[in-house]
Amino acid sequence: MSDSSISKLFEKTRKERLEIVANFANLSSDEIKILQSDNGGISFDKADKMVENAIGTFSLPLGIATNFKINGKDYIVPMVIEEPSVIAAASKGAKVARIKGGFEVSALESYSIGQIQVLDVDIPTAIKAIENSKNKILDLANSKSNTLSKMGKGAKEISCKEIDTPSGKMLIVELLIDVGDAMGANVTNTMCEAVSPLIEKISGGRALLRILSNYSTRRIAKAKAVFEKEAVGGDEVVDNIILAFEFADNDVYRAVTHNKGIMNGTIAVANAVGQDSRAIEAAANAYAAESGRYRSLSRWSKDDEGNLVGTLEIPLSVGIVGGIANVHPVAKVCTKVLGVKTAQELACVMTATGLAQNYSAIRALATEGIQKGHMRLHARNLAAAAGATTEQIDVIVQKMIEEKKISLDRAKELLEQI
Ligand code: NAD
């Protein structure tokens, strides 16, 4: 099965959903068991090896977004997120994008940037000396990763820049490293630390910080999708969505929320496949302010036929090897479900999911408002929190929606009345 337009997945039982996912991704019975485990996939022992002072583990819901077609290939997208509506919104956005062929996405090769802060130097002389010893520095950096060297990847370029600070000018030396299919944080840090003594010797200065930059501007992914005018809701809705985008693009208070909606999609996929979500968000926020003003990460316009056109461009430092991607059993199975074979392909899916999410959020905001869909799910959570059983939840939710009174207290009152 390779068609991701699975209808009414939400109406199916967990067992049926798992069967669909297993068929789609050709999962083994062991992999299905991992998805079924109620401890979220990691034992305490594993957790204890991952972080310091561990006392337990913490699970979040894992769901599947459907309908994704990206660069002509179908994907079902695992998403780990606590917020209701997000997975439904991503699936809805992908369904509309699919009408016009889905998402076209490209991602740059995986070049990470490592920074070395050099102090107490004559900067122009130091820059010349470093440039003259470029190959020696690159060779030393590459001696730290046989894996990358064997793949023809690794440190490729060195550049120098001067920054002005209250403590005076500083020289920043940057290593550009092709990290292949890894996020590459550790190998970047290792290489920066390894070349620092040599850089000190060549420049006559003192190296202080030696660390990866999370502002991964050499790992940009770009997604585009056309959302058919009729499916969007007609000319007026298309125009209102564009007006909603312009609000976000020109007001930081709106832009942050708008971009948070994009992150709802992108980060939920990141979580499912074991990525460093802090790195992604920090980079995305910096990129939103790239022009000197914090703006919308996505852009919305219409084509000659009046269809809505969305694009999203974000830096994405992600990997299918390294970090916890190969350690966390659920993350491993989710990567298989996604079927991505390279870090760039993963970046493409995460960007498409962000764009799908953004479409659904601004469409809802520009039409009926966000609360209609959100509140039903919120009401379900409240009814469950009040202690209602599955059958009681449906009754309580319906009643609270009819009354337009959705609160934990009301859920408790209604439960008592049942
Ligand atoms: P990692 O240290 O596990 O390294 C991945 C390694 O896999 C590579 O160095 C390489 O030797 C090997 N490899 C095998 N096949 C490969 C392939 N096809 N392409 C590339 N490498 C291949 O993981 P990482 O990606 O270096 O680091 C990710 C982790 O580092 C994350 O958990 C992140 O949270 C953490 N981290 C982040 C920061 C930061 O963001 N500032 C800093 C330090 C650590």
Coordinates of C-alpha atoms and ligand atoms in Angstrom, one line a residue:
M1 CA 0.0 0.0 0.0
S2 CA 1.5 3.4 -0.9
D3 CA -1.5 5.7 -0.9
S4 CA -1.5 7.9 2.2
S5 CA -5.0 9.2 1.6
I6 CA -6.5 7.0 4.3
S7 CA -10.0 8.1 5.0
K8 CA -11.5 8.4 8.4
L9 CA -8.5 7.0 10.3
F10 CA -10.0 8.7 13.4
E11 CA -13.0 6.5 13.3
K12 CA -10.9 3.3 13.5
T13 CA -9.8 1.4 16.5
R14 CA -6.2 1.5 17.7
K15 CA -5.8 -2.1 16.4
E16 CA -7.1 -1.1 12.9
R17 CA -5.0 2.0 12.8
L18 CA -1.9 0.0 13.7
E19 CA -2.7 -2.5 11.0
I20 CA -2.9 0.2 8.4
V21 CA 0.4 1.8 9.6
A22 CA 2.0 -1.6 9.6
N23 CA 0.9 -2.4 6.1
F24 CA 1.9 1.0 4.8
A25 CA 5.4 0.8 6.3
N26 CA 5.9 -3.0 6.2
L27 CA 6.4 -3.1 10.0
S28 CA 7.5 -6.4 11.7
S29 CA 5.5 -7.8 14.6
D30 CA 8.3 -6.6 16.9
E31 CA 8.0 -3.1 15.6
I32 CA 4.2 -3.2 16.0
K33 CA 4.8 -4.3 19.6
I34 CA 7.1 -1.3 20.2
L35 CA 4.3 1.1 19.0
Q36 CA 1.8 -0.7 21.3
S37 CA 3.9 -0.5 24.4
D38 CA 2.4 1.7 27.0
N39 CA 5.6 3.0 28.5
G40 CA 6.3 5.2 25.4
G41 CA 9.0 2.9 24.3
I42 CA 11.9 3.4 26.7
S43 CA 12.6 1.5 29.9
F44 CA 13.9 3.3 32.9
D45 CA 17.3 1.7 32.4
K46 CA 17.5 3.3 29.0
A47 CA 16.3 6.7 30.4
D48 CA 18.9 6.5 33.1
K49 CA 21.6 6.2 30.5
M50 CA 20.3 9.1 28.5
V51 CA 20.1 11.9 31.1
E52 CA 21.4 12.6 34.6
N53 CA 19.5 12.0 37.8
A54 CA 16.7 10.1 36.0
I55 CA 13.7 9.2 38.1
G56 CA 11.3 8.0 35.4
T57 CA 10.0 8.5 31.8
F58 CA 7.4 10.7 30.3
S59 CA 5.1 9.7 27.5
L60 CA 3.2 11.8 24.9
P61 CA 0.6 10.8 22.4
L62 CA 1.8 9.5 19.0
G63 CA -0.6 9.9 16.1
I64 CA -0.5 9.6 12.3
A65 CA -1.2 12.4 9.9
T66 CA -2.5 11.1 6.5
N67 CA -2.7 12.4 2.9
F68 CA 0.8 13.6 2.5
K69 CA 2.2 13.6 -1.0
I70 CA 5.7 15.1 -1.1
N71 CA 7.7 15.3 -4.3
G72 CA 5.4 12.7 -5.8
K73 CA 5.8 10.2 -3.0
D74 CA 3.1 9.3 -0.4
Y75 CA 3.9 9.5 3.3
I76 CA 2.0 8.8 6.5
V77 CA 3.5 11.1 9.1
P78 CA 4.0 10.1 12.7
M79 CA 3.5 13.1 15.0
V80 CA 4.2 13.3 18.8
I81 CA 2.3 16.1 20.4
E82 CA 0.1 16.8 23.4
E83 CA -2.0 19.4 21.7
P84 CA -5.4 18.4 20.3
S85 CA -6.3 19.3 16.6
V86 CA -2.8 19.4 15.3
I87 CA -2.7 16.0 13.7
A88 CA -6.2 16.5 12.2
A89 CA -5.1 19.9 10.9
A90 CA -2.0 18.5 9.3
S91 CA -4.0 15.7 7.6
K92 CA -6.6 18.2 6.4
G93 CA -3.9 20.6 5.0
A94 CA -2.2 17.7 3.2
K95 CA -5.6 16.5 1.8
V96 CA -6.2 19.9 0.2
A97 CA -2.6 20.2 -1.1
R98 CA -2.9 16.8 -2.6
I99 CA -5.6 17.9 -5.1
K100 CA -2.9 19.9 -7.0
G101 CA -0.2 17.3 -6.6
G102 CA 1.0 17.8 -3.0
F103 CA 4.1 19.4 -1.8
E104 CA 7.2 20.2 -3.7
V105 CA 10.1 20.4 -1.3
S106 CA 13.8 20.7 -1.6
A107 CA 16.5 20.7 1.1
L108 CA 20.1 21.8 0.9
E109 CA 22.9 19.3 1.7
S110 CA 23.6 18.9 5.3
Y111 CA 26.4 21.5 6.0
S112 CA 26.8 22.3 9.7
I113 CA 28.6 25.4 10.9
G114 CA 31.2 25.2 13.7
Q115 CA 32.4 28.4 15.3
I116 CA 35.7 29.2 17.0
Q117 CA 36.0 32.4 18.9
V118 CA 39.6 33.8 18.6
L119 CA 40.7 36.6 20.9
D120 CA 43.8 38.7 21.5
V121 CA 44.9 38.8 17.8
D122 CA 45.6 41.2 15.0
I123 CA 42.6 40.2 13.0
P124 CA 43.7 40.9 9.4
T125 CA 47.0 39.1 9.9
A126 CA 45.3 36.2 11.6
I127 CA 42.8 35.9 8.8
K128 CA 45.6 35.8 6.2
A129 CA 47.5 33.2 8.2
I130 CA 44.4 31.0 8.6
E131 CA 43.5 31.2 5.0
N132 CA 47.1 30.2 4.1
S133 CA 46.8 27.1 6.3
K134 CA 43.3 26.2 5.3
N135 CA 44.1 22.7 4.0
K136 CA 46.1 21.8 7.1
I137 CA 43.2 22.9 9.3
L138 CA 40.7 20.9 7.2
D139 CA 42.9 17.8 7.3
L140 CA 43.1 18.0 11.1
A141 CA 39.4 18.4 11.4
N142 CA 38.7 15.5 9.1
S143 CA 41.1 13.2 10.9
K144 CA 38.4 13.3 13.7
S145 CA 35.8 11.4 11.7
N146 CA 36.7 8.3 9.7
T147 CA 33.0 7.8 8.9
L148 CA 32.5 11.1 7.3
S149 CA 35.9 11.0 5.6
K150 CA 35.1 7.6 4.1
M151 CA 31.9 9.0 2.7
G152 CA 33.7 11.9 1.1
K153 CA 32.0 14.2 3.6
G154 CA 33.4 16.1 6.6
A155 CA 35.0 19.6 6.9
K156 CA 35.0 21.3 3.5
E157 CA 35.5 25.1 4.1
I158 CA 36.9 27.6 6.5
S159 CA 35.8 31.2 6.7
C160 CA 36.7 34.1 9.0
K161 CA 34.6 37.0 10.1
E162 CA 35.1 39.9 12.5
I163 CA 32.5 40.9 15.0
D164 CA 32.3 44.0 17.1
T165 CA 31.5 43.6 20.8
P166 CA 31.7 45.9 23.9
S167 CA 34.9 44.1 24.7
G168 CA 36.4 45.0 21.3
K169 CA 36.7 43.2 18.0
M170 CA 36.8 39.4 17.9
L171 CA 37.8 37.0 15.2
I172 CA 35.3 34.2 14.5
V173 CA 36.5 31.3 12.5
E174 CA 33.8 29.1 11.0
L175 CA 34.2 25.5 9.8
L176 CA 31.7 24.3 7.2
I177 CA 31.2 20.6 7.7
D178 CA 29.2 18.2 5.5
V179 CA 27.6 16.0 8.2
G180 CA 25.7 13.7 5.8
D181 CA 22.7 12.1 7.4
A182 CA 23.4 13.2 10.9
M183 CA 22.4 16.3 12.8
G184 CA 26.1 16.5 13.3
A185 CA 26.3 18.5 16.6
N186 CA 28.8 16.2 18.2
V187 CA 31.1 15.8 15.2
T188 CA 31.0 19.6 14.7
N189 CA 32.0 20.3 18.3
T190 CA 34.7 17.6 18.1
M191 CA 36.2 19.1 15.0
C192 CA 36.1 22.6 16.4
E193 CA 37.8 21.6 19.6
A194 CA 40.4 19.6 17.6
V195 CA 41.5 22.4 15.3
S196 CA 41.5 25.1 18.0
P197 CA 45.1 24.6 19.2
L198 CA 46.3 24.8 15.6
I199 CA 44.3 27.9 15.0
E200 CA 45.8 29.4 18.1
K201 CA 49.2 28.6 16.9
I202 CA 48.6 29.9 13.4
S203 CA 46.9 33.1 14.5
G204 CA 48.9 33.8 17.7
G205 CA 45.6 34.3 19.5
R206 CA 43.5 32.6 22.2
A207 CA 40.6 30.3 21.2
L208 CA 37.7 30.6 23.7
L209 CA 34.4 29.1 22.5
R210 CA 34.5 26.1 20.1
I211 CA 31.0 25.1 19.3
L212 CA 28.4 24.3 16.6
S213 CA 26.1 27.1 15.5
N214 CA 22.4 26.0 15.7
Y215 CA 21.6 28.7 13.1
S216 CA 21.8 26.2 10.3
T217 CA 21.5 28.5 7.3
R218 CA 23.3 26.0 5.1
R219 CA 20.6 23.4 5.8
I220 CA 17.5 25.3 4.4
A221 CA 14.4 23.4 3.3
K222 CA 11.9 25.0 1.0
A223 CA 8.3 23.7 0.6
K224 CA 5.6 24.9 -1.8
A225 CA 2.0 23.7 -2.3
V226 CA -0.9 25.0 -4.3
F227 CA -4.3 24.7 -2.5
E228 CA -7.2 24.6 -4.9
K229 CA -9.4 27.6 -4.7
E230 CA -12.7 25.6 -4.4
A231 CA -11.3 23.3 -1.8
V232 CA -10.1 26.2 0.2
G233 CA -13.5 27.7 0.2
G234 CA -13.6 30.1 -2.8
D235 CA -12.1 33.5 -3.7
E236 CA -13.1 35.2 -0.5
V237 CA -11.5 32.6 1.8
V238 CA -8.3 32.7 -0.3
D239 CA -8.2 36.5 -0.1
N240 CA -8.8 36.4 3.7
I241 CA -6.0 33.8 4.2
I242 CA -3.6 36.1 2.3
L243 CA -4.8 39.0 4.6
A244 CA -4.2 36.8 7.6
F245 CA -0.7 36.1 6.3
E246 CA 0.0 39.8 5.8
F247 CA -1.1 40.5 9.4
A248 CA 1.5 37.9 10.6
D249 CA 4.2 39.2 8.3
N250 CA 3.9 42.7 9.6
D251 CA 3.2 42.3 13.3
V252 CA 5.5 40.4 15.6
Y253 CA 2.8 39.5 18.1
R254 CA 0.9 37.7 15.3
A255 CA 4.0 36.4 13.6
V256 CA 5.2 34.5 16.7
T257 CA 1.8 32.7 17.0
H258 CA 1.7 32.1 13.2
N259 CA 5.2 30.6 13.3
K260 CA 4.3 28.6 16.4
G261 CA 1.5 27.0 14.3
I262 CA 4.2 26.0 11.8
M263 CA 6.3 24.5 14.6
N264 CA 3.2 22.5 15.7
G265 CA 3.6 20.5 12.6
T266 CA 7.4 20.5 12.2
I267 CA 8.2 19.8 15.8
A268 CA 5.6 17.0 16.2
V269 CA 7.4 15.1 13.5
A270 CA 10.8 16.0 15.0
N271 CA 9.6 14.5 18.3
A272 CA 8.4 11.3 16.7
V273 CA 11.7 10.7 14.9
G274 CA 13.9 11.7 17.8
Q275 CA 15.2 15.1 16.7
D276 CA 16.6 18.0 18.8
S277 CA 13.5 20.2 18.7
R278 CA 15.2 23.0 20.7
A279 CA 17.8 23.4 17.9
I280 CA 15.1 23.5 15.2
E281 CA 13.0 26.1 17.0
A282 CA 15.9 28.3 17.9
A283 CA 17.1 28.3 14.3
A284 CA 13.6 28.8 12.9
N285 CA 13.0 31.8 15.1
A286 CA 16.3 33.4 14.1
Y287 CA 15.5 32.7 10.5
A288 CA 12.1 34.5 11.0
A289 CA 14.1 37.6 11.9
E290 CA 16.7 37.2 9.1
S291 CA 15.5 40.4 7.4
G292 CA 16.1 42.4 10.6
R293 CA 12.5 42.1 11.6
Y294 CA 10.7 39.1 12.9
R295 CA 8.3 37.9 10.2
S296 CA 6.2 35.0 9.0
L297 CA 8.3 32.0 8.0
S298 CA 5.7 31.1 5.4
R299 CA 4.4 33.2 2.5
W300 CA 0.9 33.0 1.1
S301 CA -0.3 34.4 -2.3
K302 CA -2.5 33.3 -5.2
D303 CA -1.8 32.1 -8.6
D304 CA -3.3 33.2 -11.9
E305 CA -6.3 30.9 -11.4
G306 CA -7.0 32.2 -7.9
N307 CA -5.6 29.1 -6.1
L308 CA -3.9 29.7 -2.8
V309 CA -0.1 29.2 -3.0
G310 CA 1.9 28.6 0.2
T311 CA 5.6 28.4 0.6
L312 CA 7.7 27.7 3.7
E313 CA 11.4 28.1 4.1
I314 CA 13.2 27.0 7.3
P315 CA 16.6 25.9 8.5
L316 CA 16.5 22.3 9.5
S317 CA 19.3 20.5 11.2
V318 CA 18.1 17.0 11.4
G319 CA 19.5 13.5 11.2
I320 CA 18.4 9.9 10.6
V321 CA 21.6 8.7 12.3
G322 CA 23.0 9.9 15.6
G323 CA 21.4 11.4 18.6
I324 CA 18.5 9.4 19.8
A325 CA 17.2 8.6 16.3
N326 CA 18.9 5.2 16.6
V327 CA 18.5 4.8 20.3
H328 CA 14.9 5.4 21.1
P329 CA 12.9 2.3 19.8
V330 CA 9.7 4.4 19.0
A331 CA 11.8 7.0 17.1
K332 CA 13.4 4.1 15.1
V333 CA 10.0 2.7 14.2
C334 CA 8.6 6.1 13.4
T335 CA 11.5 6.7 11.0
K336 CA 10.6 3.5 9.3
V337 CA 6.9 4.5 9.2
L338 CA 8.0 7.7 7.5
G339 CA 10.2 5.8 5.1
V340 CA 12.8 8.5 4.8
K341 CA 16.2 7.4 3.6
T342 CA 18.3 10.6 4.1
A343 CA 18.4 13.6 6.4
Q344 CA 17.3 15.8 3.5
E345 CA 14.3 13.7 2.9
L346 CA 13.4 14.0 6.6
A347 CA 13.8 17.8 6.4
C348 CA 11.4 17.8 3.3
V349 CA 8.7 15.9 5.2
M350 CA 9.1 18.2 8.3
T351 CA 8.8 21.3 6.2
A352 CA 5.7 20.0 4.3
T353 CA 4.1 19.2 7.6
G354 CA 4.8 22.7 8.9
L355 CA 3.2 24.2 5.8
A356 CA 0.2 21.9 5.9
Q357 CA -0.3 22.9 9.6
N358 CA 0.0 26.5 8.8
Y359 CA -2.6 26.3 6.0
S360 CA -5.2 24.7 8.3
A361 CA -4.5 27.1 11.1
I362 CA -4.8 30.3 9.1
R363 CA -7.8 28.9 7.1
A364 CA -9.6 28.2 10.4
L365 CA -8.7 31.6 11.7
A366 CA -9.7 33.4 8.6
T367 CA -13.1 31.6 8.5
E368 CA -14.9 30.1 11.5
G369 CA -12.2 30.8 14.0
I370 CA -9.9 28.3 15.7
Q371 CA -12.1 27.4 18.7
K372 CA -14.8 25.4 16.9
G373 CA -12.6 22.4 16.2
H374 CA -10.4 22.9 19.1
M375 CA -13.1 23.1 21.7
R376 CA -14.6 19.7 21.0
L377 CA -11.2 18.1 21.6
H378 CA -10.6 20.3 24.6
A379 CA -14.0 19.3 25.9
R380 CA -13.1 15.6 25.5
N381 CA -9.9 16.2 27.5
L382 CA -11.9 17.9 30.2
A383 CA -14.5 15.2 30.4
A384 CA -11.7 12.6 30.7
A385 CA -10.0 14.7 33.4
A386 CA -13.3 14.8 35.3
G387 CA -13.2 11.0 35.4
A388 CA -15.8 10.2 32.8
T389 CA -15.8 6.8 31.0
T390 CA -15.6 6.5 27.2
E391 CA -19.4 6.5 26.8
Q392 CA -19.9 9.2 29.4
I393 CA -17.3 11.4 27.6
D394 CA -19.4 11.6 24.4
V395 CA -22.5 12.7 26.4
I396 CA -20.7 15.3 28.4
V397 CA -18.9 16.7 25.4
Q398 CA -22.1 17.1 23.4
K399 CA -23.8 18.8 26.3
M400 CA -21.0 21.2 27.0
I401 CA -20.8 22.2 23.3
E402 CA -24.6 22.7 23.1
E403 CA -24.5 24.8 26.3
K404 CA -21.3 26.6 25.1
K405 CA -20.0 26.1 28.6
I406 CA -16.8 24.1 28.4
S407 CA -14.9 23.8 31.7
L408 CA -13.7 21.2 34.1
D409 CA -16.2 22.3 36.7
R410 CA -19.1 21.9 34.2
A411 CA -17.7 18.5 33.1
K412 CA -17.7 17.4 36.8
E413 CA -21.3 18.6 37.3
L414 CA -22.5 16.8 34.3
L415 CA -20.8 13.6 35.3
E416 CA -22.5 13.8 38.7
Q417 CA -25.9 14.2 36.9
I418 CA -25.3 11.1 34.7
Ligands
NAD1 P1 26.2 11.5 16.9 O1 27.2 12.1 17.8 O2 25.6 10.2 17.4 O3 26.9 11.4 15.5 C1 26.5 10.8 14.4 C2 27.6 10.0 13.8 O4 27.1 9.0 13.0 C3 28.5 10.8 12.9 O5 29.4 11.6 13.5 C4 29.1 9.8 12.0 O6 30.3 9.3 12.6 C5 28.1 8.6 12.1 N1 27.4 8.3 10.8 C6 27.1 7.1 10.4 N2 26.5 7.1 9.2 C7 26.4 8.4 8.9 C8 25.8 9.1 7.8 N3 25.2 8.5 6.8 N4 25.9 10.4 7.8 C9 26.5 11.1 8.8 N5 27.0 10.5 9.9 C10 27.0 9.1 9.9 O7 25.0 12.5 16.6 P2 25.1 14.0 16.1 O8 24.2 14.1 14.9 O9 26.5 14.5 16.0 O10 24.5 14.8 17.3 C11 23.2 14.9 17.6 C12 23.0 15.0 19.1 O11 23.8 16.0 19.7 C13 21.6 15.4 19.4 O12 21.1 14.5 20.5 C14 21.7 16.8 20.0 O13 20.7 17.1 20.9 C15 23.1 16.7 20.6 N6 23.8 18.0 20.8 C16 23.3 19.2 20.3 C17 24.0 20.3 20.5 C18 23.5 21.6 20.0 O14 22.4 21.6 19.3 N7 24.1 22.8 20.2 C19 25.3 20.3 21.1 C20 25.8 19.1 21.5 C21 25.0 17.9 21.3

